[in-house]
Amino acid sequence: MNIFQDWPEPIVRVQSLSESNLQAIPNRYVKPLSQRPNLPSHNHHNPHNTTIPIIDLGLLHTDDITLQAKTLDEISKACRERGFFQVVNHGMCPLLMDRAKETWREFFHLPLELKNMHANSPKTYEGYGSRLGVEKGAILDWSDYYYLHYHPSSLKDYTKWPPLPLHCREILEDYCKEMVKLCENLMKILSRNLGLQEDILQNAFGGKEEAGGCLRVNYYPKCPQPELTLGLSPHSDPGGLTILLPYEQVAGLQVRGSDDAWITVEPAPYALIVNIGDQIQMLSNSIYRSVEHRVIVSPANERLSLAFFYNPKGNVPIEPLKELVTVDSPALYSSTTYDMFRQFIRTQGPRSKSHIEELKSPR
Ligand code: OGA
Ligand code: NI
């Protein structure tokens, strides 16, 4: 479907720029003044930093129905207001989380020639990449990444996964399997919290067998001038639901707060960060919010994150659920498909929330 077969200009690995000890970053990575980050100071604790709720999913399995209801409520509020929350006791084994991070850290430290054997193209984006979008001359982000498909099984192709480090593919298989389980559970909770049957969102995604699951591993090398650039430009996630495994040691993710300020997320130990994507914002007719976020980089530390995206099947129509559309709350979005929607970010790169705004129904 993508008419672009290759990148518009030669690919430069940000990691090789970082490792060449430049004093100044190339102009291609320098953001216009209005987009540059205000780096959080190390001396002052930012009062905004505590505002991503931490939700204990373990409480959903206690016998205490009051606690269960309270937890469901917290999730509901987070989806409607912040669009982002952290979960603990999520069922994912801490050891597996550590192994997944470690194997990807090792991957990015393999020699460039090995990584380049899996260099990606804009046709599918699968593999080792260094840019999003195919516009010639675009200002780029300070990051490399690896992108792969896990679900549905028809799209899973082990030959596109890294053969090294040893055990990387097995760890990935285990990790992604757990991620799908967690996403399926969250989909039920989100459906119930809309007052609807628990399988309604899953069905709207085309069913369990057909829903998409893919992993984007982000690598943010050290940057000599972090005040001039971003690791990832402001965007909302185009898919359904995102589950992020962050590096706890190095902050980087910032989320747009209600007053438009950027909130720096401080991950709790072994927490996963959940956020609503554009497809669920559309299906829920804007009851749930897909919130803009970005990544800042550090002069002293590299950072790594594993973003698992759970998405609708590519060709099912996505439009506000009819159960949520009434005379008083008419459908806010015209119908699209995820395949079509994804083309925006794949060609233009991250552009705040402009992609979903374009689908607002004329009033
Ligand atoms: C993403 C993303 C945030 C991070 O991959 O879409 O927003 O902290 N990542 O790397
Ligand atoms: Ni994102």
Coordinates of C-alpha atoms and ligand atoms in Angstrom, one line a residue:
M1 CA 0.0 0.0 0.0
N2 CA 2.9 2.3 0.7
I3 CA 4.1 3.8 -2.5
F4 CA 7.5 4.6 -1.0
Q5 CA 10.0 1.8 -1.5
D6 CA 13.0 3.4 0.1
W7 CA 14.1 6.4 2.2
P8 CA 14.5 9.7 0.5
E9 CA 18.1 10.2 1.6
P10 CA 20.9 8.0 2.9
I11 CA 20.3 6.8 6.5
V12 CA 22.5 7.9 9.3
R13 CA 22.5 6.0 12.5
V14 CA 22.1 8.3 15.4
Q15 CA 24.1 5.9 17.5
S16 CA 27.1 6.4 15.2
L17 CA 26.8 10.2 15.5
S18 CA 26.7 9.8 19.2
E19 CA 29.7 7.6 19.3
S20 CA 31.8 9.9 17.1
N21 CA 32.0 12.4 20.0
L22 CA 30.7 15.4 18.1
Q23 CA 30.7 18.7 20.0
A24 CA 27.6 19.9 18.1
I25 CA 24.8 17.9 16.7
P26 CA 24.1 18.1 12.9
N27 CA 21.5 20.7 11.8
R28 CA 19.2 17.9 10.7
Y29 CA 18.5 17.2 14.4
V30 CA 18.1 20.8 15.6
K31 CA 14.5 21.5 16.3
P32 CA 13.0 25.0 15.6
L33 CA 13.0 27.1 18.8
S34 CA 9.4 26.6 19.6
Q35 CA 9.8 22.8 19.7
R36 CA 12.9 22.6 21.8
P37 CA 12.5 21.1 25.2
N38 CA 12.8 22.9 28.5
L39 CA 15.0 20.3 30.2
P40 CA 13.9 19.5 33.7
S41 CA 16.5 20.8 36.2
H42 CA 18.2 18.3 38.4
N43 CA 18.1 20.6 41.4
H44 CA 14.4 21.1 41.7
H45 CA 11.9 18.4 42.0
N46 CA 9.2 19.1 39.4
P47 CA 5.9 19.1 41.1
H48 CA 4.2 17.8 38.0
N49 CA 6.2 14.6 38.1
T50 CA 3.9 12.7 40.3
T51 CA 0.8 13.0 38.3
I52 CA 0.8 9.8 36.2
P53 CA -1.3 7.5 38.4
I54 CA 0.1 4.2 39.5
I55 CA -2.6 1.5 39.4
D56 CA -2.2 -1.9 41.2
L57 CA -3.8 -4.4 38.8
G58 CA -3.4 -7.1 41.5
L59 CA -6.3 -5.6 43.3
L60 CA -8.7 -6.7 40.5
H61 CA -8.1 -10.3 41.7
T62 CA -8.8 -9.8 45.4
D63 CA -12.1 -10.9 47.0
D64 CA -12.7 -7.3 48.1
I65 CA -15.3 -6.0 45.7
T66 CA -14.9 -2.4 47.0
L67 CA -11.2 -2.5 46.2
Q68 CA -12.0 -4.0 42.8
A69 CA -14.5 -1.3 42.0
K70 CA -12.1 1.4 43.1
T71 CA -9.4 0.0 40.9
L72 CA -11.7 -0.1 37.9
D73 CA -12.6 3.5 38.6
E74 CA -9.0 4.6 38.7
I75 CA -8.4 3.0 35.3
S76 CA -11.5 4.6 34.0
K77 CA -10.5 8.1 35.2
A78 CA -7.0 7.7 33.8
C79 CA -8.3 6.7 30.4
R80 CA -10.7 9.7 30.3
E81 CA -8.4 12.3 31.7
R82 CA -4.7 11.7 31.4
G83 CA -4.7 9.0 28.7
F84 CA -1.7 7.5 30.5
F85 CA -1.2 5.4 33.6
Q86 CA 1.4 3.1 35.1
V87 CA 0.4 -0.4 36.2
V88 CA 2.1 -2.7 38.8
N89 CA 1.3 -6.3 39.6
H90 CA 0.4 -6.6 35.9
G91 CA 1.3 -10.3 35.7
M92 CA 4.5 -9.8 33.7
C93 CA 7.5 -11.5 35.4
P94 CA 10.2 -9.0 36.5
L95 CA 12.9 -11.4 35.3
L96 CA 11.5 -11.4 31.8
M97 CA 11.3 -7.6 31.9
D98 CA 15.0 -7.5 32.8
R99 CA 15.9 -10.0 30.2
A100 CA 14.0 -8.2 27.5
K101 CA 15.7 -4.9 28.3
E102 CA 19.1 -6.5 28.5
T103 CA 18.9 -8.4 25.2
W104 CA 17.9 -5.2 23.4
R105 CA 20.7 -3.2 25.1
E106 CA 23.1 -5.9 23.8
F107 CA 21.5 -5.7 20.4
F108 CA 22.1 -2.0 20.0
H109 CA 25.7 -2.5 21.1
L110 CA 26.4 -5.0 18.3
P111 CA 28.6 -3.8 15.5
L112 CA 26.8 -1.6 13.0
E113 CA 27.4 -4.0 10.1
L114 CA 25.4 -6.7 11.9
K115 CA 22.5 -4.4 12.7
N116 CA 22.5 -3.1 9.2
M117 CA 21.8 -6.6 7.9
H118 CA 18.2 -5.9 9.2
A119 CA 18.0 -2.3 8.0
N120 CA 14.3 -1.4 7.4
S121 CA 12.6 0.4 4.5
P122 CA 9.5 2.5 4.6
K123 CA 7.6 -0.2 2.8
T124 CA 6.9 -2.2 6.0
Y125 CA 9.1 -0.4 8.6
E126 CA 10.2 -3.8 9.9
G127 CA 13.7 -4.0 11.1
Y128 CA 16.4 -1.6 12.2
G129 CA 15.5 2.0 11.5
S130 CA 16.5 5.6 12.2
R131 CA 13.7 7.7 10.9
L132 CA 9.9 7.9 10.8
G133 CA 8.4 9.5 7.7
V134 CA 9.8 9.9 4.2
E135 CA 9.8 13.6 3.6
K136 CA 13.1 14.8 2.1
G137 CA 14.9 17.3 4.3
A138 CA 12.8 16.7 7.4
I139 CA 14.2 17.5 10.8
L140 CA 14.9 14.1 12.4
D141 CA 14.7 12.8 15.9
W142 CA 17.6 11.7 18.0
S143 CA 16.9 8.0 18.1
D144 CA 17.3 4.6 16.3
Y145 CA 14.8 1.8 16.7
Y146 CA 13.9 -1.8 15.8
Y147 CA 10.4 -2.6 14.7
L148 CA 8.8 -6.1 14.4
H149 CA 5.5 -7.8 14.1
Y150 CA 4.3 -10.4 16.6
H151 CA 0.6 -10.7 15.9
P152 CA -1.4 -11.9 13.9
S153 CA 0.6 -15.0 13.3
S154 CA 0.4 -14.4 9.5
L155 CA 2.6 -11.3 9.9
K156 CA 5.1 -12.9 12.3
D157 CA 8.3 -13.6 10.5
Y158 CA 11.2 -14.7 12.7
T159 CA 13.7 -14.0 9.9
K160 CA 12.9 -10.3 10.4
W161 CA 13.7 -10.5 14.1
P162 CA 17.4 -10.2 15.3
P163 CA 19.3 -13.5 15.2
L164 CA 21.7 -12.0 17.8
P165 CA 22.1 -11.7 20.7
L166 CA 21.7 -15.4 21.4
H167 CA 18.2 -16.1 22.8
C168 CA 16.9 -12.7 21.7
R169 CA 14.1 -14.3 19.6
E170 CA 13.1 -16.6 22.4
I171 CA 13.0 -13.8 24.9
L172 CA 11.0 -11.7 22.5
E173 CA 8.5 -14.5 21.9
D174 CA 7.9 -14.9 25.6
Y175 CA 7.7 -11.1 26.1
C176 CA 5.3 -10.5 23.3
K177 CA 3.1 -13.4 24.3
E178 CA 2.7 -11.9 27.8
M179 CA 2.1 -8.4 26.3
V180 CA -0.8 -9.8 24.2
K181 CA -2.4 -11.3 27.3
L182 CA -2.1 -8.1 29.2
C183 CA -3.6 -6.1 26.3
E184 CA -6.5 -8.5 25.9
N185 CA -7.2 -8.1 29.6
L186 CA -7.0 -4.3 29.5
M187 CA -9.4 -4.3 26.5
K188 CA -12.0 -6.1 28.6
I189 CA -11.5 -3.6 31.4
L190 CA -11.7 -0.6 29.1
S191 CA -14.9 -2.0 27.5
R192 CA -16.6 -2.6 30.9
N193 CA -15.6 0.9 32.0
L194 CA -17.5 2.3 29.0
G195 CA -20.6 0.5 30.4
L196 CA -20.5 -2.0 27.5
Q197 CA -20.0 -5.8 27.0
E198 CA -16.4 -6.8 27.8
D199 CA -15.7 -8.0 24.3
I200 CA -16.9 -4.9 22.4
L201 CA -13.5 -3.3 21.8
Q202 CA -11.8 -6.6 21.0
N203 CA -14.6 -7.3 18.4
A204 CA -14.1 -3.8 17.0
F205 CA -10.4 -4.7 16.6
G206 CA -11.4 -7.6 14.4
G207 CA -11.3 -10.3 17.2
K208 CA -8.4 -11.8 19.2
E209 CA -7.0 -13.8 16.3
E210 CA -6.8 -10.8 13.9
A211 CA -5.8 -8.0 16.2
G212 CA -2.3 -6.6 15.5
G213 CA 0.6 -6.7 18.0
C214 CA 4.0 -5.2 17.2
L215 CA 7.0 -4.1 19.1
R216 CA 9.0 -0.9 18.6
V217 CA 12.3 -0.8 20.6
N218 CA 13.5 2.7 20.9
Y219 CA 17.2 3.5 21.4
Y220 CA 18.1 7.0 22.5
P221 CA 21.9 7.5 22.4
K222 CA 23.6 10.1 24.5
C223 CA 23.3 13.5 23.0
P224 CA 25.9 16.4 23.4
Q225 CA 23.2 19.0 23.0
P226 CA 19.9 17.7 24.4
E227 CA 18.5 21.2 24.7
L228 CA 18.3 21.5 20.9
T229 CA 16.6 18.2 20.0
L230 CA 14.1 15.5 20.9
G231 CA 14.5 11.7 21.0
L232 CA 11.0 11.4 19.7
S233 CA 8.9 14.4 18.5
P234 CA 5.4 15.1 20.0
H235 CA 2.9 12.5 18.7
S236 CA -0.1 10.4 19.9
D237 CA 0.2 6.7 19.2
P238 CA -1.7 5.8 16.0
G239 CA -2.7 2.3 17.2
G240 CA -5.1 1.0 19.8
L241 CA -3.3 0.6 23.1
T242 CA 0.4 1.0 23.9
I243 CA 2.3 -0.7 26.8
L244 CA 5.7 0.7 27.4
L245 CA 8.6 -0.9 29.3
P246 CA 10.8 2.1 30.2
Y247 CA 14.3 2.3 31.4
E248 CA 13.8 3.1 35.1
Q249 CA 17.3 4.6 35.5
V250 CA 16.9 7.4 32.9
A251 CA 13.9 9.6 32.6
G252 CA 12.9 10.7 29.1
L253 CA 9.2 10.3 28.4
Q254 CA 7.1 13.4 28.8
V255 CA 3.3 13.5 28.6
R256 CA 1.1 16.5 27.7
G257 CA -0.8 17.6 30.9
S258 CA -4.2 19.2 31.1
D259 CA -2.6 22.7 31.2
D260 CA -0.4 21.9 28.1
A261 CA 2.7 21.6 30.3
W262 CA 5.0 18.6 29.6
I263 CA 5.0 16.1 32.5
T264 CA 8.1 14.0 33.0
V265 CA 7.1 10.4 33.7
E266 CA 9.0 8.8 36.6
P267 CA 8.5 5.1 36.2
A268 CA 7.9 3.1 39.4
P269 CA 10.0 -0.1 39.8
Y270 CA 8.9 -2.8 37.4
A271 CA 5.9 -0.7 36.3
L272 CA 4.6 -0.7 32.8
I273 CA 3.2 2.4 31.3
V274 CA -0.1 2.1 29.5
N275 CA -1.5 4.7 27.1
I276 CA -4.6 5.0 24.9
G277 CA -3.9 5.3 21.1
D278 CA -5.9 7.1 18.4
Q279 CA -8.0 4.1 17.4
I280 CA -9.5 3.7 20.9
Q281 CA -10.0 7.5 21.1
M282 CA -12.1 7.2 17.9
L283 CA -13.9 4.0 18.9
S284 CA -14.8 5.5 22.3
N285 CA -16.0 8.7 20.5
S286 CA -13.4 10.7 22.5
I287 CA -14.5 9.3 25.9
Y288 CA -11.0 7.9 26.2
R289 CA -8.1 10.2 25.2
S290 CA -5.1 9.5 23.1
V291 CA -2.6 12.0 24.6
E292 CA 0.4 13.6 23.0
H293 CA 3.8 12.7 24.3
R294 CA 7.5 13.1 23.4
V295 CA 10.9 12.0 24.5
I296 CA 13.8 14.1 25.7
V297 CA 17.4 12.9 25.6
S298 CA 20.3 13.0 27.9
P299 CA 24.0 14.1 27.6
A300 CA 25.1 11.5 30.1
N301 CA 23.1 8.4 29.6
E302 CA 21.7 6.3 26.8
R303 CA 18.1 5.2 27.2
L304 CA 16.0 2.3 25.9
S305 CA 12.3 1.6 25.8
L306 CA 10.2 -1.3 24.5
A307 CA 6.8 0.0 23.2
F308 CA 4.3 -2.8 22.5
F309 CA 1.4 -1.6 20.2
Y310 CA -1.9 -3.5 20.2
N311 CA -3.9 -2.5 17.1
P312 CA -7.0 -3.2 15.2
K313 CA -6.8 -5.5 12.2
G314 CA -5.7 -3.3 9.3
N315 CA -8.9 -3.4 7.2
V316 CA -11.8 -3.3 9.6
P317 CA -13.7 0.0 9.7
I318 CA -12.9 2.1 12.7
E319 CA -15.6 4.6 13.8
P320 CA -17.3 5.5 17.1
L321 CA -19.1 2.5 18.6
K322 CA -22.8 2.8 17.8
E323 CA -23.6 2.1 21.5
L324 CA -21.9 5.4 22.4
V325 CA -23.4 7.6 19.7
T326 CA -26.6 9.4 20.6
V327 CA -28.5 12.6 19.6
D328 CA -26.6 14.4 22.4
S329 CA -23.3 12.9 21.6
P330 CA -23.0 12.5 17.8
A331 CA -20.2 10.6 16.2
L332 CA -17.1 12.8 16.3
Y333 CA -15.1 10.9 13.7
S334 CA -15.7 9.7 10.2
S335 CA -14.9 6.1 9.4
T336 CA -11.4 5.0 8.6
T337 CA -9.2 1.8 8.8
Y338 CA -6.0 1.4 10.7
D339 CA -4.1 0.6 7.5
M340 CA -5.2 4.0 6.1
F341 CA -4.6 5.9 9.3
R342 CA -1.1 4.5 9.8
Q343 CA -0.1 5.9 6.4
F344 CA -0.1 9.5 7.9
I345 CA 2.6 8.8 10.4
R346 CA 4.5 6.5 8.1
T347 CA 4.8 9.2 5.4
Q348 CA 4.8 12.4 7.4
G349 CA 6.4 11.3 10.7
P350 CA 5.3 12.3 14.1
R351 CA 3.1 15.5 14.0
S352 CA 1.4 16.0 17.3
K353 CA -2.3 15.1 17.0
S354 CA -2.8 16.4 13.5
H355 CA -3.6 13.0 12.1
I356 CA -6.6 12.3 14.2
E357 CA -7.8 15.9 14.0
E358 CA -8.1 15.4 10.2
L359 CA -10.7 12.8 10.8
K360 CA -13.0 14.9 12.9
S361 CA -16.5 14.9 11.3
P362 CA -17.6 18.3 10.0
R363 CA -20.2 19.7 12.3
Ligands
OGA1 C1 6.7 5.4 21.2 C2 6.9 6.2 22.4 C3 8.2 6.6 24.4 C4 9.5 6.3 25.0 O1 7.5 4.5 20.8 O2 5.6 5.6 20.5 O3 6.2 7.1 22.6 O4 9.6 6.5 26.2 N1 8.0 5.9 23.1 O5 10.4 5.7 24.3
NI2 NI 4.4 7.0 21.5

